[in-house]
Amino acid sequence: LEKVIFRDVAAVDTTLFEHEGRFWLFLAMSPTGASMNDELFLFHAPTPLGDWTPHPWNPVVSDVRRGRPAGPVFHDAGALWRPGQDCAGDYGAAFWLNRIERLDPHGYRETPVRRVDPGWMPGGLCTHTYTRAGDFEAMDNRLWMPR
């Protein structure tokens, strides 16, 4: 153990991302004990072990359809993208690809661009994670399979 950065916090799907010399944590939190699927919070620090500062606009997203992280932030075609789970019908029912328009210590803005339903795989019921590295992509899908 190197350092505890949060104590007594209920958070899920924490994603670390470096952008323009700062480290960012994207995470779903529920300070009031409500659902963990609704709100996206941001924290930033000069190093991964540094003191984490909450973003002044927290929660930066309040939407059960895309608030909860669904994988790491990535670059594509000159833009930043954040996958977000769509939990409106079921936990991780689908995910959205959200284009990040602004990410800095004083502001945050993203635009939902594309919803990916579990139907990309025959028999798919839920898809809630997307990750990308170079030319490789990975997505998950929940299926009902007979025993």
Coordinates of N, CA, C and O in Angstrom, one line a residue:
L1 N 0.8 -1.2 0.0 CA 0.0 0.0 0.0 C 0.9 1.2 0.0 O 1.7 1.4 0.9
E2 N 0.7 2.1 -1.0 CA 1.5 3.3 -1.1 C 0.8 4.5 -0.4 O 1.4 5.3 0.3
K3 N -0.6 4.6 -0.7 CA -1.3 5.8 -0.1 C -2.8 5.5 -0.2 O -3.2 5.0 -1.2
V4 N -3.5 5.9 0.8 CA -5.0 5.9 0.7 C -5.4 7.3 0.3 O -5.1 8.3 0.9
I5 N -6.1 7.4 -0.8 CA -6.5 8.7 -1.4 C -7.9 9.1 -1.0 O -8.2 10.3 -1.0
F6 N -8.8 8.2 -0.6 CA -10.1 8.5 -0.1 C -10.4 7.6 1.0 O -10.0 6.4 1.0
R7 N -11.2 8.1 2.0 CA -11.7 7.2 3.1 C -13.2 7.4 3.2 O -13.7 8.5 3.0
D8 N -13.9 6.4 3.6 CA -15.3 6.4 3.9 C -16.1 7.0 2.7 O -16.9 7.9 2.8
V9 N -15.7 6.5 1.5 CA -16.4 7.0 0.2 C -17.0 5.8 -0.4 O -16.3 4.8 -0.6
A10 N -18.2 5.9 -0.9 CA -18.9 4.9 -1.7 C -18.7 5.3 -3.1 O -19.3 6.3 -3.6
A11 N -17.9 4.6 -3.9 CA -17.6 4.9 -5.3 C -17.4 3.6 -6.0 O -16.9 2.6 -5.5
V12 N -17.7 3.6 -7.3 CA -17.5 2.4 -8.2 C -17.0 2.9 -9.5 O -17.1 4.0 -9.9
D13 N -16.4 1.9 -10.2 CA -15.9 2.1 -11.6 C -15.0 3.3 -11.7 O -15.0 4.0 -12.7
T14 N -14.0 3.4 -10.8 CA -13.1 4.5 -10.8 C -12.1 4.3 -12.0 O -11.6 3.3 -12.2
T15 N -11.9 5.4 -12.8 CA -11.1 5.4 -14.0 C -10.1 6.5 -13.8 O -10.4 7.7 -13.7
L16 N -8.8 6.1 -14.0 CA -7.7 7.1 -13.9 C -7.3 7.5 -15.3 O -7.2 6.6 -16.2
F17 N -7.1 8.8 -15.5 CA -6.7 9.3 -16.9 C -5.8 10.5 -16.7 O -6.0 11.4 -15.9
E18 N -4.8 10.6 -17.5 CA -3.9 11.7 -17.6 C -4.2 12.6 -18.7 O -4.4 12.1 -19.9
H19 N -4.3 13.9 -18.5 CA -4.7 14.8 -19.5 C -4.1 16.2 -19.3 O -4.3 16.8 -18.2
E20 N -3.3 16.7 -20.2 CA -2.6 18.0 -20.1 C -1.9 18.2 -18.8 O -2.1 19.2 -18.2
G21 N -1.1 17.2 -18.4 CA -0.3 17.4 -17.2 C -1.0 17.2 -15.9 O -0.4 17.3 -14.8
R22 N -2.2 16.8 -15.9 CA -3.0 16.5 -14.6 C -3.5 15.1 -14.7 O -3.8 14.5 -15.8
F23 N -3.7 14.5 -13.5 CA -4.4 13.2 -13.4 C -5.8 13.4 -13.0 O -6.1 14.3 -12.2
W24 N -6.7 12.6 -13.6 CA -8.1 12.7 -13.4 C -8.7 11.4 -12.9 O -8.3 10.4 -13.5
L25 N -9.6 11.5 -12.0 CA -10.3 10.3 -11.6 C -11.8 10.5 -12.0 O -12.4 11.5 -11.6
F26 N -12.3 9.7 -12.8 CA -13.7 9.7 -13.1 C -14.4 8.5 -12.3 O -13.9 7.4 -12.3
L27 N -15.4 8.8 -11.5 CA -16.0 7.8 -10.7 C -17.5 8.0 -10.5 O -17.9 9.2 -10.5
A28 N -18.2 7.0 -10.3 CA -19.6 7.1 -9.9 C -19.6 7.0 -8.4 O -19.0 6.2 -7.8
M29 N -20.3 8.0 -7.8 CA -20.4 8.1 -6.4 C -21.9 8.4 -6.0 O -22.7 8.9 -6.8
S30 N -22.1 8.2 -4.7 CA -23.4 8.5 -4.1 C -23.2 9.0 -2.7 O -23.3 8.3 -1.8
P31 N -22.9 10.3 -2.6 CA -22.7 10.9 -1.3 C -23.9 10.7 -0.3 O -23.7 10.7 0.9
T32 N -25.1 10.6 -0.9 CA -26.3 10.5 -0.1 C -26.8 9.1 0.1 O -27.7 8.9 0.8
G33 N -26.1 8.1 -0.4 CA -26.5 6.7 -0.3 C -27.5 6.3 -1.3 O -28.0 5.2 -1.3
A34 N -27.8 7.1 -2.3 CA -28.7 6.7 -3.4 C -28.0 5.8 -4.4 O -26.9 5.3 -4.1
S35 N -28.6 5.6 -5.5 CA -28.0 4.7 -6.5 C -26.6 5.1 -7.0 O -26.3 6.3 -7.1
M36 N -25.7 4.2 -7.2 CA -24.4 4.4 -7.7 C -24.4 4.6 -9.2 O -23.3 4.7 -9.8
N37 N -25.5 4.5 -9.9 CA -25.6 4.5 -11.4 C -25.8 5.8 -12.0 O -25.8 6.0 -13.2
D38 N -26.1 6.9 -11.2 CA -26.7 8.1 -11.7 C -25.7 9.2 -11.9 O -25.9 10.0 -12.8
E39 N -24.6 9.3 -11.1 CA -23.8 10.5 -11.1 C -22.4 10.3 -11.3 O -21.8 9.4 -10.6
L40 N -21.8 11.1 -12.1 CA -20.3 11.1 -12.4 C -19.6 12.2 -11.7 O -20.1 13.4 -11.8
F41 N -18.6 11.9 -10.9 CA -17.8 12.8 -10.2 C -16.4 12.8 -10.8 O -15.9 11.8 -11.2
L42 N -15.8 14.0 -10.7 CA -14.4 14.1 -11.1 C -13.5 14.7 -10.0 O -14.0 15.5 -9.2
F43 N -12.3 14.2 -10.0 CA -11.3 14.7 -9.1 C -10.0 14.8 -9.9 O -9.8 14.1 -10.8
H44 N -9.1 15.8 -9.5 CA -7.9 15.9 -10.3 C -6.7 16.2 -9.3 O -6.9 16.6 -8.1
A45 N -5.5 15.8 -9.8 CA -4.3 16.0 -8.9 C -3.1 16.1 -9.9 O -3.1 15.7 -11.0
P46 N -2.0 16.6 -9.4 CA -0.8 16.8 -10.2 C -0.1 15.4 -10.4 O 0.6 15.2 -11.4
T47 N -0.3 14.5 -9.5 CA 0.3 13.1 -9.6 C -0.7 12.1 -9.1 O -1.7 12.5 -8.4
P48 N -0.6 10.8 -9.5 CA -1.6 9.9 -9.0 C -1.6 9.8 -7.5 O -2.6 9.4 -6.9
L49 N -0.5 10.1 -6.8 CA -0.4 10.1 -5.3 C -0.7 11.4 -4.7 O -0.7 11.5 -3.5
G50 N -0.9 12.4 -5.5 CA -1.1 13.8 -5.0 C -2.4 14.0 -4.3 O -3.2 13.1 -4.2
D51 N -2.6 15.1 -3.7 CA -3.8 15.5 -3.1 C -4.9 15.7 -4.2 O -4.7 16.5 -5.1
W52 N -6.0 14.9 -4.1 CA -7.0 14.9 -5.1 C -8.0 16.0 -4.7 O -8.6 16.1 -3.6
T53 N -8.3 16.9 -5.7 CA -9.2 18.0 -5.6 C -10.5 17.7 -6.3 O -10.5 17.3 -7.5
P54 N -11.6 17.8 -5.6 CA -12.9 17.6 -6.3 C -13.2 18.7 -7.3 O -12.8 19.9 -7.1
H55 N -13.8 18.3 -8.4 CA -14.1 19.3 -9.4 C -15.2 20.2 -8.9 O -16.2 19.7 -8.3
P56 N -15.1 21.5 -9.2 CA -16.2 22.4 -8.6 C -17.6 22.2 -9.2 O -18.5 22.6 -8.6
W57 N -17.7 21.5 -10.3 CA -19.0 21.2 -10.9 C -19.6 19.9 -10.5 O -20.6 19.4 -11.1
N58 N -18.9 19.1 -9.6 CA -19.4 17.8 -9.2 C -20.9 17.9 -8.7 O -21.2 18.8 -8.0
P59 N -21.7 16.9 -9.1 CA -21.4 15.9 -10.1 C -21.5 16.5 -11.5 O -22.3 17.3 -11.8
V60 N -20.5 16.1 -12.3 CA -20.4 16.7 -13.6 C -21.5 16.1 -14.6 O -21.8 16.7 -15.6
V61 N -22.0 14.9 -14.3 CA -23.1 14.3 -15.1 C -24.0 13.7 -14.1 O -23.6 13.0 -13.1
S62 N -25.3 14.0 -14.2 CA -26.4 13.4 -13.4 C -27.4 12.9 -14.4 O -28.3 13.5 -14.8
D63 N -27.2 11.6 -14.7 CA -28.0 10.9 -15.8 C -27.8 9.4 -15.7 O -26.7 9.0 -15.9
V64 N -28.8 8.7 -15.3 CA -28.7 7.2 -15.2 C -28.4 6.6 -16.5 O -27.9 5.5 -16.5
R65 N -28.6 7.3 -17.6 CA -28.3 6.7 -18.9 C -26.9 6.8 -19.3 O -26.5 6.2 -20.3
R66 N -26.0 7.6 -18.6 CA -24.6 7.7 -19.0 C -23.7 8.1 -17.9 O -22.5 8.3 -18.1
G67 N -24.1 8.3 -16.7 CA -23.3 8.8 -15.6 C -22.2 7.8 -15.2 O -21.0 8.2 -15.0
R68 N -22.5 6.6 -15.0 CA -21.6 5.6 -14.4 C -20.5 5.2 -15.5 O -20.8 4.9 -16.6
P69 N -19.2 5.3 -15.1 CA -18.2 4.9 -16.1 C -18.3 3.5 -16.7 O -18.7 2.6 -16.0
A70 N -18.0 3.4 -17.9 CA -18.1 2.1 -18.6 C -16.7 1.7 -19.2 O -16.7 0.9 -20.1
G71 N -15.6 2.2 -18.7 CA -14.3 1.9 -19.3 C -13.5 3.2 -19.3 O -13.9 4.3 -19.0
P72 N -12.2 3.0 -19.7 CA -11.3 4.2 -19.6 C -11.6 5.2 -20.7 O -12.1 4.9 -21.8
V73 N -11.2 6.5 -20.4 CA -11.3 7.5 -21.4 C -10.2 7.3 -22.4 O -9.1 6.8 -22.1
F74 N -10.5 7.6 -23.7 CA -9.5 7.3 -24.8 C -9.6 8.5 -25.8 O -10.5 9.2 -25.9
H75 N -8.5 8.5 -26.6 CA -8.4 9.5 -27.7 C -8.7 8.8 -29.0 O -8.4 7.6 -29.2
D76 N -9.5 9.5 -29.9 CA -9.7 9.0 -31.2 C -10.1 10.2 -32.1 O -10.9 11.1 -31.7
A77 N -9.4 10.3 -33.2 CA -9.6 11.3 -34.2 C -9.6 12.7 -33.6 O -10.5 13.6 -33.9
G78 N -8.6 13.0 -32.8 CA -8.5 14.3 -32.2 C -9.4 14.6 -31.1 O -9.5 15.8 -30.6
A79 N -10.2 13.7 -30.6 CA -11.2 13.9 -29.6 C -10.9 13.0 -28.4 O -10.3 11.9 -28.5
L80 N -11.4 13.4 -27.2 CA -11.5 12.5 -26.0 C -12.9 11.9 -25.9 O -13.9 12.6 -26.2
W81 N -12.9 10.6 -25.6 CA -14.1 9.9 -25.5 C -14.2 9.2 -24.1 O -13.3 8.7 -23.6
R82 N -15.4 9.3 -23.5 CA -15.7 8.6 -22.2 C -16.9 7.7 -22.4 O -18.0 8.1 -22.6
P83 N -16.6 6.4 -22.2 CA -17.7 5.4 -22.2 C -18.5 5.6 -20.9 O -17.9 5.7 -19.8
G84 N -19.8 5.6 -21.0 CA -20.7 5.7 -19.8 C -21.8 4.6 -19.9 O -22.5 4.5 -20.9
Q85 N -22.0 3.9 -18.8 CA -23.1 2.9 -18.8 C -24.5 3.5 -18.8 O -24.8 4.5 -18.2
D86 N -25.3 2.8 -19.6 CA -26.7 3.2 -19.6 C -27.4 2.2 -18.6 O -27.6 1.0 -19.0
C87 N -27.8 2.6 -17.5 CA -28.4 1.8 -16.4 C -29.9 2.1 -16.3 O -30.5 1.7 -15.2
A88 N -30.5 2.8 -17.3 CA -31.9 3.1 -17.1 C -32.8 1.9 -17.0 O -33.8 2.0 -16.2
G89 N -32.6 0.9 -17.8 CA -33.5 -0.3 -17.7 C -33.0 -1.4 -16.9 O -33.7 -2.1 -16.2
D90 N -31.6 -1.5 -16.8 CA -31.0 -2.5 -16.0 C -29.5 -2.1 -15.8 O -29.0 -1.3 -16.6
Y91 N -28.9 -2.6 -14.8 CA -27.5 -2.3 -14.6 C -26.7 -2.7 -15.9 O -26.7 -3.8 -16.3
G92 N -26.0 -1.7 -16.5 CA -25.2 -1.9 -17.6 C -25.9 -2.4 -18.8 O -25.4 -3.2 -19.6
A93 N -27.2 -2.0 -19.0 CA -28.0 -2.5 -20.1 C -27.3 -2.1 -21.5 O -27.5 -2.9 -22.4
A94 N -26.6 -1.0 -21.6 CA -26.0 -0.6 -22.8 C -24.9 0.4 -22.4 O -24.7 0.7 -21.2
F95 N -24.2 1.0 -23.3 CA -23.3 2.1 -23.0 C -23.3 3.2 -24.0 O -23.7 2.9 -25.2
W96 N -22.9 4.3 -23.6 CA -22.8 5.5 -24.5 C -21.4 5.8 -24.7 O -20.6 5.7 -23.8
L97 N -21.0 6.3 -25.9 CA -19.8 7.0 -26.1 C -20.0 8.5 -26.1 O -20.8 9.0 -26.9
N98 N -19.4 9.1 -25.1 CA -19.6 10.6 -24.9 C -18.3 11.3 -25.3 O -17.2 10.9 -24.8
R99 N -18.4 12.3 -26.2 CA -17.3 13.1 -26.6 C -17.0 14.2 -25.5 O -17.9 14.9 -25.2
I100 N -15.8 14.2 -25.0 CA -15.5 15.2 -24.0 C -15.1 16.5 -24.7 O -14.2 16.5 -25.5
E101 N -15.9 17.5 -24.5 CA -15.7 18.8 -25.1 C -14.8 19.7 -24.3 O -14.1 20.6 -24.8
R102 N -14.8 19.6 -22.9 CA -14.0 20.4 -22.0 C -13.7 19.5 -20.8 O -14.5 18.9 -20.2
L103 N -12.4 19.6 -20.5 CA -11.9 18.9 -19.3 C -10.8 19.7 -18.7 O -9.7 19.7 -19.2
D104 N -11.1 20.5 -17.6 CA -10.0 21.2 -17.0 C -10.5 21.5 -15.5 O -11.6 21.1 -15.2
P105 N -9.7 22.0 -14.7 CA -10.0 22.2 -13.3 C -11.2 23.1 -13.0 O -11.7 23.2 -11.9
H106 N -11.6 23.8 -14.1 CA -12.7 24.8 -13.9 C -14.0 24.5 -14.7 O -15.0 25.2 -14.5
G107 N -13.9 23.5 -15.5 CA -15.1 23.1 -16.3 C -15.1 21.7 -16.8 O -14.0 21.1 -17.0
Y108 N -16.3 21.2 -17.2 CA -16.4 19.9 -17.8 C -17.6 19.9 -18.6 O -18.7 20.4 -18.2
R109 N -17.5 19.4 -19.9 CA -18.7 19.2 -20.7 C -18.4 18.0 -21.6 O -17.4 17.8 -22.2
E110 N -19.5 17.2 -21.8 CA -19.4 16.1 -22.7 C -20.7 16.0 -23.5 O -21.8 16.5 -23.0
T111 N -20.7 15.4 -24.6 CA -21.8 15.3 -25.5 C -22.0 13.8 -25.8 O -21.1 13.1 -26.3
P112 N -23.2 13.2 -25.4 CA -23.4 11.8 -25.8 C -23.6 11.7 -27.3 O -24.3 12.5 -28.0
V113 N -22.8 10.8 -27.9 CA -22.8 10.7 -29.4 C -23.4 9.4 -29.9 O -24.2 9.4 -30.9
R114 N -23.1 8.3 -29.3 CA -23.6 7.0 -29.8 C -23.9 6.0 -28.6 O -23.0 5.8 -27.8
R115 N -25.1 5.4 -28.7 CA -25.4 4.4 -27.7 C -25.2 3.0 -28.4 O -25.5 2.8 -29.5
V116 N -24.5 2.2 -27.6 CA -24.2 0.8 -28.1 C -25.1 -0.1 -27.3 O -24.9 -0.3 -26.1
D117 N -26.0 -0.8 -28.0 CA -26.9 -1.7 -27.4 C -26.3 -3.1 -27.4 O -25.4 -3.4 -28.2
P118 N -26.8 -4.0 -26.5 CA -26.2 -5.4 -26.5 C -26.5 -6.2 -27.7 O -25.9 -7.2 -27.9
G119 N -27.4 -5.7 -28.6 CA -27.7 -6.5 -29.8 C -26.5 -6.6 -30.8 O -26.6 -7.3 -31.8
W120 N -25.4 -6.0 -30.5 CA -24.2 -6.2 -31.4 C -23.8 -7.6 -31.4 O -23.1 -8.1 -32.4
M121 N -24.2 -8.4 -30.4 CA -23.9 -9.8 -30.4 C -25.3 -10.5 -30.3 O -26.1 -10.2 -29.5
P122 N -25.5 -11.5 -31.2 CA -26.8 -12.2 -31.2 C -27.1 -12.8 -29.8 O -26.2 -13.4 -29.2
G123 N -28.3 -12.5 -29.3 CA -28.7 -13.0 -27.9 C -28.2 -12.1 -26.8 O -28.4 -12.5 -25.6
G124 N -27.5 -11.0 -27.1 CA -27.0 -10.2 -26.0 C -28.1 -9.5 -25.2 O -29.1 -9.1 -25.8
L125 N -27.9 -9.4 -23.9 CA -28.9 -8.8 -23.0 C -28.4 -7.5 -22.4 O -29.2 -6.6 -22.2
C126 N -27.1 -7.4 -22.1 CA -26.5 -6.2 -21.5 C -25.1 -6.1 -21.9 O -24.4 -7.1 -22.0
T127 N -24.7 -4.9 -22.2 CA -23.3 -4.6 -22.5 C -22.9 -3.4 -21.8 O -23.6 -2.3 -21.9
H128 N -21.9 -3.4 -20.9 CA -21.6 -2.3 -20.1 C -20.1 -1.8 -20.0 O -19.8 -0.9 -19.2
T129 N -19.3 -2.4 -20.8 CA -17.9 -2.0 -20.7 C -17.3 -1.9 -22.1 O -17.5 -2.8 -22.9
Y130 N -16.5 -0.9 -22.3 CA -15.8 -0.7 -23.6 C -14.4 -0.2 -23.3 O -14.3 0.7 -22.5
T131 N -13.5 -0.8 -23.9 CA -12.1 -0.3 -23.8 C -11.4 -0.4 -25.1 O -11.8 -1.2 -26.0
R132 N -10.4 0.4 -25.2 CA -9.7 0.5 -26.5 C -8.2 0.7 -26.3 O -7.8 1.5 -25.4
A133 N -7.4 0.1 -27.0 CA -5.9 0.2 -27.0 C -5.4 0.1 -28.4 O -5.4 -1.0 -28.9
G134 N -4.9 1.2 -29.0 CA -4.5 1.1 -30.4 C -5.6 0.7 -31.3 O -6.6 1.2 -31.3
D135 N -5.3 -0.4 -32.0 CA -6.3 -0.9 -33.0 C -7.2 -2.0 -32.4 O -8.0 -2.6 -33.1
F136 N -7.1 -2.2 -31.1 CA -7.9 -3.3 -30.4 C -9.0 -2.6 -29.6 O -8.8 -1.6 -29.0
E137 N -10.2 -3.3 -29.7 CA -11.3 -2.9 -28.9 C -11.8 -4.1 -28.2 O -11.7 -5.2 -28.7
A138 N -12.4 -3.9 -27.0 CA -13.0 -4.9 -26.3 C -14.3 -4.4 -25.6 O -14.4 -3.3 -25.1
M139 N -15.4 -5.3 -25.8 CA -16.7 -5.0 -25.2 C -17.1 -6.3 -24.5 O -16.8 -7.4 -24.9
D140 N -18.0 -6.1 -23.5 CA -18.5 -7.3 -22.9 C -20.0 -7.4 -23.2 O -20.6 -6.5 -23.8
N141 N -20.6 -8.6 -23.0 CA -22.0 -8.8 -23.2 C -22.5 -9.9 -22.3 O -21.8 -10.9 -22.1
R142 N -23.7 -9.7 -21.7 CA -24.3 -10.8 -20.9 C -25.2 -11.5 -21.8 O -26.1 -11.0 -22.5
L143 N -25.1 -12.9 -21.7 CA -26.0 -13.7 -22.5 C -26.7 -14.7 -21.6 O -26.1 -15.1 -20.5
W144 N -27.9 -15.2 -22.0 CA -28.5 -16.3 -21.3 C -28.1 -17.5 -22.1 O -28.3 -17.6 -23.3
M145 N -27.6 -18.5 -21.4 CA -27.1 -19.7 -22.1 C -27.8 -20.9 -21.4 O -27.8 -21.0 -20.2
P146 N -28.4 -21.8 -22.2 CA -29.0 -23.0 -21.6 C -28.0 -23.9 -21.0 O -26.8 -24.0 -21.4
R147 N -28.4 -24.5 -19.9 CA -27.5 -25.5 -19.2 C -27.5 -26.8 -19.9 O -28.4 -27.3 -20.4

